[in-house]
mmCIF file of C-alpha atoms and ligand atoms in Angstrom:
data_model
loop_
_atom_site.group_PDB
_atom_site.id
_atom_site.type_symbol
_atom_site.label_atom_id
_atom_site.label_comp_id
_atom_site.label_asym_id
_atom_site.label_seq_id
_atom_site.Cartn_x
_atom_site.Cartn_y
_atom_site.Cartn_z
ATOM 1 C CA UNK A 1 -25.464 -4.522 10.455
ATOM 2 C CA UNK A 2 -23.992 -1.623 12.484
ATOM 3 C CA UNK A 3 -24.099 2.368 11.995
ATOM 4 C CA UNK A 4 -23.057 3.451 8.575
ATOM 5 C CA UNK A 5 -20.278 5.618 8.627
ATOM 6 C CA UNK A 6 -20.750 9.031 7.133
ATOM 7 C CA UNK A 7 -19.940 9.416 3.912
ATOM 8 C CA UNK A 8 -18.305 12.650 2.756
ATOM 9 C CA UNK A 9 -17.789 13.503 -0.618
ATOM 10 C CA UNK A 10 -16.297 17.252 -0.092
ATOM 11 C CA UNK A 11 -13.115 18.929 0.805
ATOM 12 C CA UNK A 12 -15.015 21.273 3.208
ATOM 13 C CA UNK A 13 -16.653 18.442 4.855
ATOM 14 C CA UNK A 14 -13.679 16.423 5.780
ATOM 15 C CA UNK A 15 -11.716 19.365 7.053
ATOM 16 C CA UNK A 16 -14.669 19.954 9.523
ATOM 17 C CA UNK A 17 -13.728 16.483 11.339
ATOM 18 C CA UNK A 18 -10.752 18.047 12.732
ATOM 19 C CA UNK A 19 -12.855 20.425 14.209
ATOM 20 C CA UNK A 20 -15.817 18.188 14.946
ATOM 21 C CA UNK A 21 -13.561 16.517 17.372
ATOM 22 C CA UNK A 22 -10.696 18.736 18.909
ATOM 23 C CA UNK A 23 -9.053 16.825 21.338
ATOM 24 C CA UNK A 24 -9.506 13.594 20.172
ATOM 25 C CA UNK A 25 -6.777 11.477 17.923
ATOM 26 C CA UNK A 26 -7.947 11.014 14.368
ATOM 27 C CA UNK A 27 -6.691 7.954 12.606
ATOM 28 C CA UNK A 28 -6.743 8.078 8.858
ATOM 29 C CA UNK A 29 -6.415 5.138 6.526
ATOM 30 C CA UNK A 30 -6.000 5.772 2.963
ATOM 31 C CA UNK A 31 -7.576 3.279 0.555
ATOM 32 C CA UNK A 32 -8.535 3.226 -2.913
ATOM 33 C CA UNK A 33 -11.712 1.147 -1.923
ATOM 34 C CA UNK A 34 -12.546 -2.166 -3.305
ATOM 35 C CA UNK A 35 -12.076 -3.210 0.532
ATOM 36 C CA UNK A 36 -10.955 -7.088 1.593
ATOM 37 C CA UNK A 37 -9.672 -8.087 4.284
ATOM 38 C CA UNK A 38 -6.276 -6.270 4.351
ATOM 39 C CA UNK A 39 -8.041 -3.156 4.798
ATOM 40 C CA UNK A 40 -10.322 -4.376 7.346
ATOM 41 C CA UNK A 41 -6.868 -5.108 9.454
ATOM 42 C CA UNK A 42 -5.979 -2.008 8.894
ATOM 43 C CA UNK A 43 -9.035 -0.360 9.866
ATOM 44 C CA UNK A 44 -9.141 -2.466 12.807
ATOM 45 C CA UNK A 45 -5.494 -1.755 14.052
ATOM 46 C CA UNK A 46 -6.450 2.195 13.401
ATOM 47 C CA UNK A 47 -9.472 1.969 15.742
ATOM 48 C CA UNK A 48 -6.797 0.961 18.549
ATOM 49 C CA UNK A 49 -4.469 4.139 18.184
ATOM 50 C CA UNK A 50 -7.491 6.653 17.712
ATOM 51 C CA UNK A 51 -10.702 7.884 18.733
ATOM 52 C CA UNK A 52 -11.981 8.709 15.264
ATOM 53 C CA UNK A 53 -11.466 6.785 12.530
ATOM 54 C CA UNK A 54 -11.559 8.028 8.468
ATOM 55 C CA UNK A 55 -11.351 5.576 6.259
ATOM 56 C CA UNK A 56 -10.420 7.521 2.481
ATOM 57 C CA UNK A 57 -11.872 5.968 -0.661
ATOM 58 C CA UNK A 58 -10.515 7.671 -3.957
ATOM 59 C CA UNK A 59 -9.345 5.975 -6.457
ATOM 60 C CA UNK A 60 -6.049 8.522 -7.273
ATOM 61 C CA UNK A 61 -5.593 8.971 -11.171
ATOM 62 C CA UNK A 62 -2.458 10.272 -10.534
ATOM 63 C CA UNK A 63 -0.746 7.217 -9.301
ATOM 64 C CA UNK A 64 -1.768 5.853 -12.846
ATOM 65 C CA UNK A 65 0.840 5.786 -16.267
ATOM 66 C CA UNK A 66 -1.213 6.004 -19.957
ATOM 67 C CA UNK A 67 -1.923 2.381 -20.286
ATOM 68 C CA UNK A 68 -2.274 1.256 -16.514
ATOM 69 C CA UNK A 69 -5.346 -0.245 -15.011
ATOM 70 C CA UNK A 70 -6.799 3.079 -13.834
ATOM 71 C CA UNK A 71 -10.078 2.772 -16.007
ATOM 72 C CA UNK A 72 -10.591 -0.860 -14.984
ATOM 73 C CA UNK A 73 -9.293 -0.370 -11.021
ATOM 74 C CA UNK A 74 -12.718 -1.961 -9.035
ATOM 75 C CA UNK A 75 -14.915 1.087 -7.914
ATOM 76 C CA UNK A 76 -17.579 -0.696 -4.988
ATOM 77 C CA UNK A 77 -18.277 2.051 -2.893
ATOM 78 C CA UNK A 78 -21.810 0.633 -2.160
ATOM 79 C CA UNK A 79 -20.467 -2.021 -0.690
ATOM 80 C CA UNK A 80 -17.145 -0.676 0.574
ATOM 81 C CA UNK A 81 -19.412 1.419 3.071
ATOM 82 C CA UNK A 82 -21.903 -1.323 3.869
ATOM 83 C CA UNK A 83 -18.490 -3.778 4.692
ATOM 84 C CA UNK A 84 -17.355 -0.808 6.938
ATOM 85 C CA UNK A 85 -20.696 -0.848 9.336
ATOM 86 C CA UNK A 86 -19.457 -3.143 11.293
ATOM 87 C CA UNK A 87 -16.137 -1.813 12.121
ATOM 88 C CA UNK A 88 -17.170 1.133 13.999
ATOM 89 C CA UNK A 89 -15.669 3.502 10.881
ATOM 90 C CA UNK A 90 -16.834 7.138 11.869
ATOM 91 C CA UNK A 91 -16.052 8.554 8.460
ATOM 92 C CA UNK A 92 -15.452 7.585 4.700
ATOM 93 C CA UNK A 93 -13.879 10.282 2.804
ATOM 94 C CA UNK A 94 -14.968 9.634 -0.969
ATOM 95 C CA UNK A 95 -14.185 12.475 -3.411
ATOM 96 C CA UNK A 96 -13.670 12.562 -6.774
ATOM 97 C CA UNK A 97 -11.419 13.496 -8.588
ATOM 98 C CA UNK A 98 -12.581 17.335 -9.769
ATOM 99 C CA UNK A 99 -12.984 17.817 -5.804
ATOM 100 C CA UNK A 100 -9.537 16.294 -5.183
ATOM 101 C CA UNK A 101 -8.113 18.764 -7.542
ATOM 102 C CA UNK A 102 -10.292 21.289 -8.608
ATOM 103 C CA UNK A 103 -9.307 22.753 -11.864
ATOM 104 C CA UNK A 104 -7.289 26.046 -11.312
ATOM 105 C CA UNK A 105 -6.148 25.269 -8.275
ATOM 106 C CA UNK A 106 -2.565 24.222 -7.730
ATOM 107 C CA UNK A 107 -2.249 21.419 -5.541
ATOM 108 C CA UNK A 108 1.503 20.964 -3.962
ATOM 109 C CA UNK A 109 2.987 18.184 -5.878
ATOM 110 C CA UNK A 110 5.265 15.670 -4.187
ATOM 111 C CA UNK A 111 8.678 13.830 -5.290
ATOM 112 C CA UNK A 112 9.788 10.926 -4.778
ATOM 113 C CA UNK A 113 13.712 11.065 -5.423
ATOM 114 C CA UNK A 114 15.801 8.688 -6.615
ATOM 115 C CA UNK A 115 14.169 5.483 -5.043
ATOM 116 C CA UNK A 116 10.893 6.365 -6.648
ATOM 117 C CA UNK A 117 12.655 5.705 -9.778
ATOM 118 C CA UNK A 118 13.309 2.195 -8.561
ATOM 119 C CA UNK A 119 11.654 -1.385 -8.640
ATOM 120 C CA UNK A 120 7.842 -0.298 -8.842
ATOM 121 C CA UNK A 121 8.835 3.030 -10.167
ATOM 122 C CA UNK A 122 11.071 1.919 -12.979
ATOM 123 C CA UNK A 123 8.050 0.041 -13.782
ATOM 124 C CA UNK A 124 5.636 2.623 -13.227
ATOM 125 C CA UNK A 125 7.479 5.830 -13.432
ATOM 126 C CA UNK A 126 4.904 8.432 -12.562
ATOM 127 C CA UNK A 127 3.396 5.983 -9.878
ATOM 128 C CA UNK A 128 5.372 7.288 -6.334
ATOM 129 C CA UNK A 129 5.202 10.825 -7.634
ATOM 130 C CA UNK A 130 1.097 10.609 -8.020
ATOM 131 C CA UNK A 131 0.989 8.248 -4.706
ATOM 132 C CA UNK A 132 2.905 10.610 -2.477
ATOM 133 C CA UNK A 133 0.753 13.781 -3.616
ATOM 134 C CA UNK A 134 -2.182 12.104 -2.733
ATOM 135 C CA UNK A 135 -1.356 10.741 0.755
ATOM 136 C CA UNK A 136 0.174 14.685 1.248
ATOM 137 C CA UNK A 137 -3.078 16.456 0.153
ATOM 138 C CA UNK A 138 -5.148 13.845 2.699
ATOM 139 C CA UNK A 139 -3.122 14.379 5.210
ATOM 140 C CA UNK A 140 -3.394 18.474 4.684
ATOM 141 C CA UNK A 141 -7.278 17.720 4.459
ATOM 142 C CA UNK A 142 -8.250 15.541 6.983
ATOM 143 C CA UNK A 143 -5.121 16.202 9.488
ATOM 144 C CA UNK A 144 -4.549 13.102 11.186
ATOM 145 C CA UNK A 145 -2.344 12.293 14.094
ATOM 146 C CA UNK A 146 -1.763 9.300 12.781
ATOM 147 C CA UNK A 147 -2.260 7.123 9.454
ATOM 148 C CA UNK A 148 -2.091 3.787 8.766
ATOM 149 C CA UNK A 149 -0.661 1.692 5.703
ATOM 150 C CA UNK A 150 -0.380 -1.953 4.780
ATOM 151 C CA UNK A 151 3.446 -3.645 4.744
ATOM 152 C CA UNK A 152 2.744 -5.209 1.149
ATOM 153 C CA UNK A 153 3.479 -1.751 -0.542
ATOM 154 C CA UNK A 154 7.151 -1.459 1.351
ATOM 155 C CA UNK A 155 8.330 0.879 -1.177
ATOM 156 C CA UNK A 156 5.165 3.127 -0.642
ATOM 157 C CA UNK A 157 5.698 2.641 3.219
ATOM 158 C CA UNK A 158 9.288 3.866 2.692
ATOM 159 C CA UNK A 159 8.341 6.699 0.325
ATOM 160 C CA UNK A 160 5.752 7.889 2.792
ATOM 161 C CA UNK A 161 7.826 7.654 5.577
ATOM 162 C CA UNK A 162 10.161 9.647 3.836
ATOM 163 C CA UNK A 163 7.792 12.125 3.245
ATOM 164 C CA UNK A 164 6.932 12.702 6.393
ATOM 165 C CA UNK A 165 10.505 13.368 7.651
ATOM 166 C CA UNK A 166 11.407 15.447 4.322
ATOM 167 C CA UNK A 167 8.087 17.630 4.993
ATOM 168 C CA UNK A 168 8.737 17.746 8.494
ATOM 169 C CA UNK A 169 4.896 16.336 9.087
ATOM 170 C CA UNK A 170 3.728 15.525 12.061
ATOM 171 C CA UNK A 171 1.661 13.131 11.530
ATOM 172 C CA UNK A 172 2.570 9.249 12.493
ATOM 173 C CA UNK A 173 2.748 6.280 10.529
ATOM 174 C CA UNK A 174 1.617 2.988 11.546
ATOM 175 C CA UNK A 175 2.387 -0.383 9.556
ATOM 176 C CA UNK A 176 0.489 -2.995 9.566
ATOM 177 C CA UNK A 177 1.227 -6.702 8.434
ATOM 178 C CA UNK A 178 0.208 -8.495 5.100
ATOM 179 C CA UNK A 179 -3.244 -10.347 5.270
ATOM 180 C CA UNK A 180 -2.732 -13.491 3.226
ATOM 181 C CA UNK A 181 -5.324 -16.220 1.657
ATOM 182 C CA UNK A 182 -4.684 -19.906 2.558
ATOM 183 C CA UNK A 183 -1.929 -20.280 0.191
ATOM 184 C CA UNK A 184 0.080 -17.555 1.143
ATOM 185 C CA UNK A 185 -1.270 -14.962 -1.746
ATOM 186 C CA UNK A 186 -1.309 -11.610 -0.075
ATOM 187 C CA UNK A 187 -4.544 -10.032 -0.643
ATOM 188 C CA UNK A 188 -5.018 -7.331 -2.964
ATOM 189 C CA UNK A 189 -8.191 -5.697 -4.481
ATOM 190 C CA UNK A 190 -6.268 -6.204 -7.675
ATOM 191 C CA UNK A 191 -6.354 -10.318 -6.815
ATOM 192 C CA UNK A 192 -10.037 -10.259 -8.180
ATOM 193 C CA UNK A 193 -8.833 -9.541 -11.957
ATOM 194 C CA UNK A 194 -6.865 -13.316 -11.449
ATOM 195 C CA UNK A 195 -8.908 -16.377 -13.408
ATOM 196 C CA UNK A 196 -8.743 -19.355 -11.899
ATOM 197 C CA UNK A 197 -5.865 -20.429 -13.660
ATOM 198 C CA UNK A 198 -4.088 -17.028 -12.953
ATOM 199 C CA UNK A 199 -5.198 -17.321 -9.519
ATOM 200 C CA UNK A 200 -3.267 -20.963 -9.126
ATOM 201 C CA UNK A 201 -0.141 -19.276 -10.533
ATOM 202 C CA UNK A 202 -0.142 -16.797 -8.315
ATOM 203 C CA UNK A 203 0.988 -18.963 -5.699
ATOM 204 C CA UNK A 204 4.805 -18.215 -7.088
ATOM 205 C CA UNK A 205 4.502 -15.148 -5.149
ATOM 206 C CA UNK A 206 4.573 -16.447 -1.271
ATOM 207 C CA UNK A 207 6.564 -19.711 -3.032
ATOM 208 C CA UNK A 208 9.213 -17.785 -3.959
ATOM 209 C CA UNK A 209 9.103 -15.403 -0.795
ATOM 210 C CA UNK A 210 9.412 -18.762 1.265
ATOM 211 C CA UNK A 211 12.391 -20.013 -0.853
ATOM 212 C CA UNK A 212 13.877 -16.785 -0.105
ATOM 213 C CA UNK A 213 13.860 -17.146 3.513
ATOM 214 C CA UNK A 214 14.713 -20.421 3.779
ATOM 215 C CA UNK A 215 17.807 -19.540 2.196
ATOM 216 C CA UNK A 216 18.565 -16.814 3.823
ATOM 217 C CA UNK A 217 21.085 -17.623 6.329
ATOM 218 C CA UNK A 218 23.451 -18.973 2.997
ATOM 219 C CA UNK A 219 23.465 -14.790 2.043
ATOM 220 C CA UNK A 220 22.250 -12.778 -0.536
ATOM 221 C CA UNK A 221 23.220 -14.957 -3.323
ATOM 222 C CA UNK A 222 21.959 -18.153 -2.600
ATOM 223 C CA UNK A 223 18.543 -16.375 -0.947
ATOM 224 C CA UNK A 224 17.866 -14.868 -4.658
ATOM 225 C CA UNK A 225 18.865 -17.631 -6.855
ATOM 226 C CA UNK A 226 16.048 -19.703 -4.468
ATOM 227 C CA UNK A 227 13.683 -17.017 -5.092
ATOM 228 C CA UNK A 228 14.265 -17.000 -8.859
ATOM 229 C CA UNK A 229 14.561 -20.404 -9.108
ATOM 230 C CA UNK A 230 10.564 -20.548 -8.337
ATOM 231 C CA UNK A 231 9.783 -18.270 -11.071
ATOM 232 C CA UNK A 232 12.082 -20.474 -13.548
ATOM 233 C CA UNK A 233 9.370 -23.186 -13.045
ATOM 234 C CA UNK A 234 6.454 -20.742 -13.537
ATOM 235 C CA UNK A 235 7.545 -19.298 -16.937
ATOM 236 C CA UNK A 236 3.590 -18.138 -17.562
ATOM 237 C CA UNK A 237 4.257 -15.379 -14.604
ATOM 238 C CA UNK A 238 6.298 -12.871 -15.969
ATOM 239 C CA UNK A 239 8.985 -11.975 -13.244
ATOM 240 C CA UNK A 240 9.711 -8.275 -13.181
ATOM 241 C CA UNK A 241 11.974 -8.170 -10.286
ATOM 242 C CA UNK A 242 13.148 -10.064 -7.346
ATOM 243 C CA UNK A 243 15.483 -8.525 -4.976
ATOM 244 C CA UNK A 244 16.530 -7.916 -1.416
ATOM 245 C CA UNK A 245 16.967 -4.103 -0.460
ATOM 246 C CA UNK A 246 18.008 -2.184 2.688
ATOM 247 C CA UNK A 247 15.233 -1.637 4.904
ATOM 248 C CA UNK A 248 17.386 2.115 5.353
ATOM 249 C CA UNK A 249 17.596 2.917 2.212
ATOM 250 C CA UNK A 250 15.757 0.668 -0.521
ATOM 251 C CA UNK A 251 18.694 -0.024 -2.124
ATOM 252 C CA UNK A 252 19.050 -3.516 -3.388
ATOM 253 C CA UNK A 253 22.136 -5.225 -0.769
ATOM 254 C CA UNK A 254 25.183 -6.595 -1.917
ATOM 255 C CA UNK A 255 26.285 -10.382 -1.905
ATOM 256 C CA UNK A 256 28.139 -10.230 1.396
ATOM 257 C CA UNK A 257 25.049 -8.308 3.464
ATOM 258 C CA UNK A 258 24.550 -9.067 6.858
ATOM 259 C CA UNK A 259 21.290 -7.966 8.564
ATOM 260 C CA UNK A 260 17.885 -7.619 8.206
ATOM 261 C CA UNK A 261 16.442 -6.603 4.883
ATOM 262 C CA UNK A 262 12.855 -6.759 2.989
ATOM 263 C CA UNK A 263 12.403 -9.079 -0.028
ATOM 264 C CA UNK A 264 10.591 -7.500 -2.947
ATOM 265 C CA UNK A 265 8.769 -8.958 -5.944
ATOM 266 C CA UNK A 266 6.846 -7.959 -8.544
ATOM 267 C CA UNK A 267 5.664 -9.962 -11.713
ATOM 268 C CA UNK A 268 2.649 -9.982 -14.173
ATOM 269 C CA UNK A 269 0.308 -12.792 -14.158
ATOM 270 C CA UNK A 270 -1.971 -12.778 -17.344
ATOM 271 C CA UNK A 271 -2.610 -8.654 -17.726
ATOM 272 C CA UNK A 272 -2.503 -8.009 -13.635
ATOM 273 C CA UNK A 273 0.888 -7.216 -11.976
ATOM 274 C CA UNK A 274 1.324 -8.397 -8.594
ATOM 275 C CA UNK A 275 3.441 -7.468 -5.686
ATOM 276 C CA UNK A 276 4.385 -8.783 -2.369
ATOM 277 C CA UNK A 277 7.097 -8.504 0.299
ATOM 278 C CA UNK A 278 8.751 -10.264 3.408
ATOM 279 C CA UNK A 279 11.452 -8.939 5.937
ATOM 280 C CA UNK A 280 14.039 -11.669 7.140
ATOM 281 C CA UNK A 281 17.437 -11.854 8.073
ATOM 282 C CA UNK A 282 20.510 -12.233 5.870
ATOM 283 C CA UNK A 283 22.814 -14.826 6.963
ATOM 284 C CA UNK A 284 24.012 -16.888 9.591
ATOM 285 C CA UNK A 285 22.354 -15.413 12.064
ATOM 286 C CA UNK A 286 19.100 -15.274 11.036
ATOM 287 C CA UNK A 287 16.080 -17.794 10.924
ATOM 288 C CA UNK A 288 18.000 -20.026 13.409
ATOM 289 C CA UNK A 289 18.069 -17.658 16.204
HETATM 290 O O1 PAF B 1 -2.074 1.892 -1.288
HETATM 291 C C1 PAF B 1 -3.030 2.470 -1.842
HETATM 292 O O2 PAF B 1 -4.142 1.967 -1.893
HETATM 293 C C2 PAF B 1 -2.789 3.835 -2.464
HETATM 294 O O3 PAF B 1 -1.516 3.917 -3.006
HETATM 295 C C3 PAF B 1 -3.048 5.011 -1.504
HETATM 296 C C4 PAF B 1 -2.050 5.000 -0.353
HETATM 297 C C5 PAF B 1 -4.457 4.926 -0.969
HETATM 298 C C6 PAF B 1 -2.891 6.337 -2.228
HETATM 299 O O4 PAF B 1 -3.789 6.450 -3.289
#
């Protein structure tokens, strides 16, 4: 096994890494634990754009409606830090949440506009709003030059990106690609609630991603009907929603798009809801070029 990382569990503490290292880029990579190996990809990628790497562990209550899966959302911070001493991690940020935000204290709150309302937020209303004042309050804390976020959660990575440029932060944002098992399920920390049966049917997920992109050069239309065709075979996975938006703007496309866009789904397998996403290339001249 390699060095621990140290663990902080205070406000004060992480602040001092900025100082503990002047000159030197900080990478920060916001988790709520329960670590696989998505995060380890991203941890990996962050140790290639900085010097010092904090890896934040917290599961955010705010980014939780009455009735979500905050109470049962895996806590393994034993073994989150003992999977991170091999990675070279020089920090794990770990608060909770009365250090997060201390009682009394007004923490800035963060909006998500109209396309938090949308897809995972018309789902989970409150769910951007609590995201985006998280990832704002550990950038403030532990003031990185750059952070790093996973491409499964596109509407997050748009959000935050939007953030950043709304806030005028300075702080850059890095994206890195899905980690998938063997049958195409991206990995999730929420992919260990899944029976075995659930787990099977969970395949519909990259199916119906793939469908999508093999259609894709027939247009809009025909790339969604493929997509929802996949889910009319699985009727024991509860679709939510299966679109094509605007990398720009989120905004689902029309039938006559052109262009590049990012596929988003969303449905609830047994009492977990799954998501996963894919960019490709509406239309003719797309998978064939
Ligand atoms: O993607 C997540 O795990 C969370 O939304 C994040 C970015 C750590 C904020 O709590």
């Amino acid at each position: 096994m390699g060095a621990l990382p140290k663990v902080l569990h205070t406000v004060r503490e992480a602040r001092q890494i900025r100082h503990a290292h002047d000159g030197h880029r900080i990478a920060l990579v916001p988790t709520m634990g329960a670590l696989h190996a998505g995060h380890l990809e991203l941890i990996r990628h962050a140790r290639t754009l900085a010097e010092v790497v904090v890896v934040s562990i917290f599961v955010n209550p705010l980014q939780f409606g009455v009735g979500e899966d905050f109470e049962r959302y895996p806590r393994t911070l034993e073994a989150d830090v003992s999977l991170l001493a091999d990675e070279g991690i020089d920090y794990v940020f770990a608060p909770d949440a009365a250090e997060m935000y201390p009682e009394g204290v007004e923490i800035l709150a963060m909006h998500a506009g109209p396309v938090g309302a949308t897809f995972e937020g018309a789902a989970r209303p409150t769910h951007f709003d609590g995201m985006l004042t998280v990832v704002a309050r550990l950038f403030d804390i532990v003031g990185p030059h750059v952070a790093v976020f996973g491409q499964k959660d596109a509407q997050q990575v748009f959000l935050v990106r939007q953030m950043i440029a709304e806030q005028g932060l300075t702080v850059e944002l890095d994206i890195v690609r899905t980690v998938r098992e063997q049958d195409g399920l991206a990995l999730s920390s929420r992919n260990r609630f899944l029976d075995a049966n659930q787990r099977a049917l969970a395949h519909v997920m990259p199916e119906a991603l793939a469908a999508i992109t093999l259609n894709a050069s027939h247009g809009a239309t025909a790339a969604r009907a493929a997509g929802l065709h996949v889910f009319a075979n699985a009727p024991l996975a509860r679709l939510d929603y299966l679109d094509l938006v605007d990398p720009h703007t989120f905004e689902a496309v029309s039938d006559d798009f052109q262009g590049p866009v990012t596929a988003v789904i969303a449905a609830v397998i047994g009492a977990t809801r799954l998501i996963d996403t894919d960019n490709l290339y509406l239309g003719a001249n797309g998978a064939d070029t």
